[in-house]
Short mmCIF file of C-alpha atoms and ligand atoms in Angstrom, two decimals:
data_model
loop_
_atom_site.label_atom_id
_atom_site.label_comp_id
_atom_site.label_asym_id
_atom_site.label_seq_id
_atom_site.Cartn_x
_atom_site.Cartn_y
_atom_site.Cartn_z
CA MET Z 191 -5.27 10.54 -27.01
CA LYS Z 192 -2.89 12.44 -24.79
CA LYS Z 193 -4.52 10.90 -21.74
CA LEU Z 194 -4.17 7.46 -23.25
CA LEU Z 195 -0.48 8.03 -23.97
CA THR Z 196 0.04 9.28 -20.43
CA SER Z 197 -1.58 6.20 -19.02
CA ILE Z 198 0.52 3.97 -21.24
CA ALA Z 199 3.64 5.80 -20.09
CA ILE Z 200 2.60 5.38 -16.47
CA LEU Z 201 1.83 1.71 -16.93
CA SER Z 202 5.18 1.06 -18.54
CA SER Z 203 7.01 2.94 -15.82
CA PHE Z 204 5.39 0.52 -13.38
CA ALA Z 205 5.89 -2.51 -15.54
CA PHE Z 206 9.51 -2.27 -16.57
CA ALA Z 207 12.72 -1.07 -15.06
CA SER Z 208 12.97 2.35 -16.68
CA SER Z 209 15.64 2.74 -19.34
CA VAL Z 210 17.09 5.60 -17.30
CA ASN Z 211 18.99 4.15 -14.40
CA TRP Z 212 17.64 5.28 -11.06
CA SER Z 213 18.17 3.74 -7.69
CA TYR Z 214 17.86 4.30 -3.96
CA GLU Z 215 21.48 5.24 -3.29
CA GLY Z 216 24.44 7.26 -4.54
CA HIS Z 217 24.38 9.46 -7.64
CA THR Z 218 21.22 7.89 -9.04
CA GLY Z 219 19.45 7.99 -5.66
CA PRO Z 220 16.27 9.92 -4.68
CA LYS Z 221 18.06 13.28 -4.24
CA TYR Z 222 19.11 13.21 -7.90
CA TRP Z 223 16.08 11.65 -9.59
CA GLY Z 224 14.91 15.05 -10.87
CA ASN Z 225 18.22 15.55 -12.72
CA LEU Z 226 18.47 12.13 -14.36
CA ASN Z 227 15.91 12.74 -17.09
CA LYS Z 228 13.70 15.60 -18.29
CA LYS Z 229 10.70 13.39 -17.65
CA PHE Z 230 11.62 13.10 -13.97
CA LEU Z 231 11.38 16.86 -13.32
CA MET Z 232 8.43 16.51 -10.91
CA CYS Z 233 10.66 14.52 -8.55
CA LYS Z 234 12.51 17.80 -8.03
CA ILE Z 235 9.94 20.58 -8.41
CA GLY Z 236 6.67 18.87 -7.38
CA LYS Z 237 4.82 20.31 -4.40
CA ASN Z 238 2.57 17.31 -3.77
CA GLN Z 239 5.10 14.52 -3.65
CA SER Z 240 4.94 11.14 -1.94
CA PRO Z 241 5.68 9.56 0.44
CA ILE Z 242 4.78 11.77 3.42
CA ASP Z 243 4.92 11.62 7.17
CA ILE Z 244 1.34 11.25 8.41
CA ASN Z 245 1.38 13.57 11.38
CA LYS Z 246 -1.30 14.65 13.89
CA LYS Z 247 -0.74 18.29 13.07
CA ASP Z 248 -1.82 17.80 9.45
CA LEU Z 249 -4.84 15.59 10.15
CA ILE Z 250 -8.41 16.69 9.51
CA LYS Z 251 -11.36 14.68 10.78
CA ALA Z 252 -13.63 13.94 7.86
CA CYS Z 253 -16.42 11.43 7.63
CA LEU Z 254 -14.63 9.19 5.17
CA LYS Z 255 -16.78 6.43 3.76
CA PRO Z 256 -15.29 2.93 3.72
CA LEU Z 257 -13.41 2.30 0.49
CA LYS Z 258 -15.56 0.32 -1.90
CA LEU Z 259 -13.48 -2.57 -3.18
CA GLU Z 260 -14.49 -5.37 -5.48
CA TYR Z 261 -11.49 -7.60 -5.72
CA ASN Z 262 -12.56 -10.52 -7.87
CA SER Z 263 -9.36 -11.61 -9.59
CA LYS Z 264 -6.24 -13.40 -8.58
CA ALA Z 265 -2.53 -12.73 -8.49
CA LYS Z 266 -0.88 -13.84 -11.71
CA TYR Z 267 2.88 -13.62 -11.42
CA VAL Z 268 5.61 -12.12 -9.29
CA VAL Z 269 8.82 -10.45 -10.43
CA ASN Z 270 11.82 -8.76 -8.87
CA ASN Z 271 12.11 -5.83 -11.32
CA GLY Z 272 15.26 -4.44 -9.73
CA HIS Z 273 13.38 -1.74 -7.81
CA THR Z 274 10.73 -3.78 -6.01
CA ILE Z 275 8.97 -7.12 -5.77
CA LYS Z 276 5.89 -6.72 -7.94
CA VAL Z 277 2.84 -8.97 -8.18
CA SER Z 278 0.62 -8.59 -11.26
CA ILE Z 279 -3.12 -9.12 -10.96
CA ASN Z 280 -5.53 -10.56 -13.51
CA ASN Z 281 -8.20 -8.14 -14.76
CA GLY Z 282 -11.38 -7.83 -12.73
CA SER Z 283 -10.51 -6.16 -9.38
CA TYR Z 284 -11.77 -2.64 -8.75
CA LEU Z 285 -11.75 0.30 -6.36
CA TYR Z 286 -14.71 2.70 -6.60
CA VAL Z 287 -14.10 6.19 -5.27
CA ASP Z 288 -15.17 9.77 -6.17
CA GLY Z 289 -17.70 8.26 -8.58
CA LYS Z 290 -14.89 6.64 -10.56
CA LYS Z 291 -13.79 3.10 -11.22
CA PHE Z 292 -10.13 2.20 -10.82
CA GLU Z 293 -8.78 -1.21 -11.82
CA LEU Z 294 -6.17 -2.91 -9.67
CA LYS Z 295 -3.10 -3.60 -11.84
CA GLN Z 296 -0.43 -4.72 -9.41
CA PHE Z 297 0.87 -4.54 -5.90
CA HIS Z 298 4.47 -4.18 -4.79
CA PHE Z 299 6.51 -3.66 -1.66
CA HIS Z 300 8.91 -1.26 0.05
CA THR Z 301 11.28 -2.05 2.95
CA PRO Z 302 11.02 -0.11 5.18
CA SER Z 303 7.68 1.66 4.65
CA GLU Z 304 7.71 4.82 2.50
CA ASN Z 305 4.89 6.70 4.23
CA THR Z 306 5.61 7.12 7.93
CA VAL Z 307 3.29 7.73 10.89
CA GLU Z 308 4.38 10.31 13.48
CA GLY Z 309 7.90 10.08 12.07
CA LYS Z 310 8.14 6.29 12.30
CA ASN Z 311 8.62 3.78 9.51
CA TYR Z 312 6.94 0.41 9.58
CA PRO Z 313 9.26 -2.44 8.50
CA MET Z 314 7.38 -2.90 5.20
CA GLU Z 315 4.60 -1.26 3.14
CA ALA Z 316 2.58 -2.69 0.25
CA HIS Z 317 1.21 -0.43 -2.50
CA LEU Z 318 -1.83 -1.60 -4.44
CA VAL Z 319 -1.85 0.38 -7.68
CA HIS Z 320 -5.18 1.11 -9.41
CA ILE Z 321 -5.68 2.96 -12.70
CA SER Z 322 -8.87 4.45 -14.15
CA LYS Z 323 -9.81 4.44 -17.84
CA ASN Z 324 -8.52 8.04 -18.05
CA GLY Z 325 -5.16 7.09 -16.61
CA GLU Z 326 -5.83 8.48 -13.13
CA ILE Z 327 -4.03 6.62 -10.36
CA ALA Z 328 -5.22 5.53 -6.91
CA VAL Z 329 -2.88 3.72 -4.52
CA ILE Z 330 -3.84 1.84 -1.35
CA GLY Z 331 -1.03 1.52 1.20
CA VAL Z 332 -0.88 -1.33 3.70
CA MET Z 333 1.65 -1.27 6.54
CA PHE Z 334 3.33 -4.41 7.88
CA LYS Z 335 4.60 -4.98 11.40
CA VAL Z 336 6.48 -7.99 12.74
CA GLY Z 337 4.26 -10.63 14.36
CA LYS Z 338 2.46 -13.70 13.08
CA GLU Z 339 3.33 -15.28 9.76
CA ASN Z 340 1.40 -13.66 6.89
CA LYS Z 341 -0.59 -16.21 4.90
CA ALA Z 342 -0.95 -14.07 1.78
CA LEU Z 343 2.81 -13.48 1.48
CA LYS Z 344 3.43 -17.15 2.14
CA LYS Z 345 1.64 -17.99 -1.11
CA PHE Z 346 4.44 -16.53 -3.23
CA GLN Z 347 7.45 -15.89 -0.99
CA ASN Z 348 9.14 -19.10 -2.11
CA SER Z 349 9.02 -17.94 -5.75
CA LEU Z 350 11.03 -14.81 -4.95
CA CYS Z 351 14.55 -14.59 -6.25
CA LYS Z 352 17.39 -12.12 -6.52
CA THR Z 353 17.57 -12.52 -10.27
CA VAL Z 354 16.11 -9.37 -11.79
CA GLY Z 355 13.39 -9.61 -14.41
CA LYS Z 356 12.42 -13.25 -14.03
CA GLU Z 357 8.62 -13.58 -13.82
CA LYS Z 358 7.32 -16.51 -11.82
CA THR Z 359 3.73 -17.71 -12.00
CA ILE Z 360 1.92 -17.76 -8.65
CA LYS Z 361 0.29 -21.17 -8.49
CA ALA Z 362 -1.69 -20.72 -5.27
CA TYR Z 363 -4.99 -18.81 -5.39
CA LEU Z 364 -4.20 -15.38 -3.99
CA ASN Z 365 -6.93 -12.74 -3.94
CA PRO Z 366 -5.47 -9.24 -3.35
CA SER Z 367 -7.97 -8.65 -0.51
CA GLU Z 368 -5.99 -11.19 1.53
CA LEU Z 369 -3.35 -8.48 1.99
CA LEU Z 370 -5.70 -5.99 3.65
CA PRO Z 371 -6.21 -5.40 7.39
CA LYS Z 372 -9.49 -6.23 9.17
CA ASN Z 373 -10.09 -2.67 10.27
CA ARG Z 374 -10.51 -0.53 7.16
CA ASP Z 375 -10.12 2.97 8.68
CA TYR Z 376 -7.74 4.91 6.51
CA TYR Z 377 -5.89 8.17 5.86
CA ARG Z 378 -6.52 9.95 2.60
CA PHE Z 379 -4.28 12.49 0.90
CA SER Z 380 -3.13 13.66 -2.48
CA GLY Z 381 0.36 12.73 -3.63
CA SER Z 382 2.51 11.30 -6.38
CA LEU Z 383 4.19 8.15 -7.59
CA THR Z 384 7.07 7.48 -5.19
CA THR Z 385 9.34 6.42 -8.07
CA PRO Z 386 10.38 8.34 -11.20
CA PRO Z 387 8.68 10.06 -12.99
CA CYS Z 388 7.04 11.07 -9.63
CA THR Z 389 3.79 11.97 -11.43
CA GLU Z 390 1.37 13.95 -9.22
CA GLY Z 391 -2.41 13.78 -8.90
CA VAL Z 392 -2.28 10.34 -7.32
CA ARG Z 393 -5.06 9.53 -4.81
CA TRP Z 394 -3.53 7.93 -1.72
CA TYR Z 395 -5.35 5.78 0.83
CA VAL Z 396 -3.30 4.31 3.67
CA TYR Z 397 -4.96 1.89 6.08
CA LYS Z 398 -4.33 2.79 9.72
CA GLU Z 399 -4.16 -0.78 10.97
CA PRO Z 400 -0.98 -2.64 10.05
CA VAL Z 401 -1.07 -6.31 9.12
CA GLU Z 402 1.46 -8.79 10.46
CA MET Z 403 4.35 -10.72 8.94
CA SER Z 404 6.96 -12.92 10.61
CA LYS Z 405 10.58 -11.92 11.16
CA GLU Z 406 11.60 -14.61 8.67
CA GLN Z 407 9.26 -13.20 6.03
CA LEU Z 408 10.56 -9.69 6.55
CA LYS Z 409 14.09 -11.01 6.02
CA ILE Z 410 13.10 -12.66 2.72
CA PHE Z 411 11.61 -9.42 1.35
CA SER Z 412 14.27 -7.04 2.65
CA ASP Z 413 17.14 -9.28 1.51
CA ILE Z 414 15.84 -9.12 -2.05
CA MET Z 415 14.77 -5.46 -2.25
CA GLY Z 416 17.28 -3.84 0.09
CA LYS Z 417 16.28 -0.37 1.23
CA ASN Z 418 13.81 0.78 -1.41
CA ASN Z 419 11.98 3.61 0.31
CA ARG Z 420 12.04 7.15 -1.04
CA PRO Z 421 12.47 9.57 1.91
CA THR Z 422 9.33 11.45 3.03
CA GLN Z 423 8.59 14.66 1.14
CA PRO Z 424 7.36 18.05 2.39
CA ILE Z 425 3.60 18.11 2.90
CA ASN Z 426 3.40 21.81 1.86
CA ALA Z 427 -0.24 22.98 1.56
CA ARG Z 428 -1.75 19.49 1.86
CA LYS Z 429 -3.93 18.10 4.61
CA VAL Z 430 -4.48 14.45 5.49
CA LEU Z 431 -8.10 13.36 5.94
CA GLN Z 432 -9.04 10.62 8.37
ZN1 LIG X 643 5.30 1.85 -4.14
#
């Protein structure tokens, strides 16, 4: 029961702008998240927080198997929830890892990227959020660099608006796999939600190869979200597998 409640709490923290006001700047910004609410304590005292800088010195060569994805459902609607642009997915898309099944619930975006590589941000990062029956969380990160127009983003970019909370149906068929890079090599590490309540125990998988988006597309996303990246957090005792 407790697990179920936790997973409901996690789902609602993704789904709605939290009733406690948090933001990316000023007195409700990342530095103060841990003080805004008792439930946000991990943002302040956690030792395995996300995002991180993925740095050579913390990398360990492991024989990571390709991530097993079965993405069989389509994007349903898109919303600007005041913290991010979030796309909800119909049931039926899964990630299988560590002998467990995680269902893809949504993906959303950060400008610039939250995780960094060798100290550098990419202009944008997508997070694909998966949840298991027990409420465990697995996130796949996809980096974006400026280049060719991105066909997946194009399918809903015209529905984006600055008005917070207005859900728009995505009419085009958009399978979440259309967001992923061709090369599926990835980094793996343990971390947290990058937004309050900063819950730990999140499995993170970040693809090494960035995908492309045009300058115009980047402007559309960053104009709406502003800077919505939590700064990188200390890696502490963690290692990054590749
Ligand atoms: Zn995110």
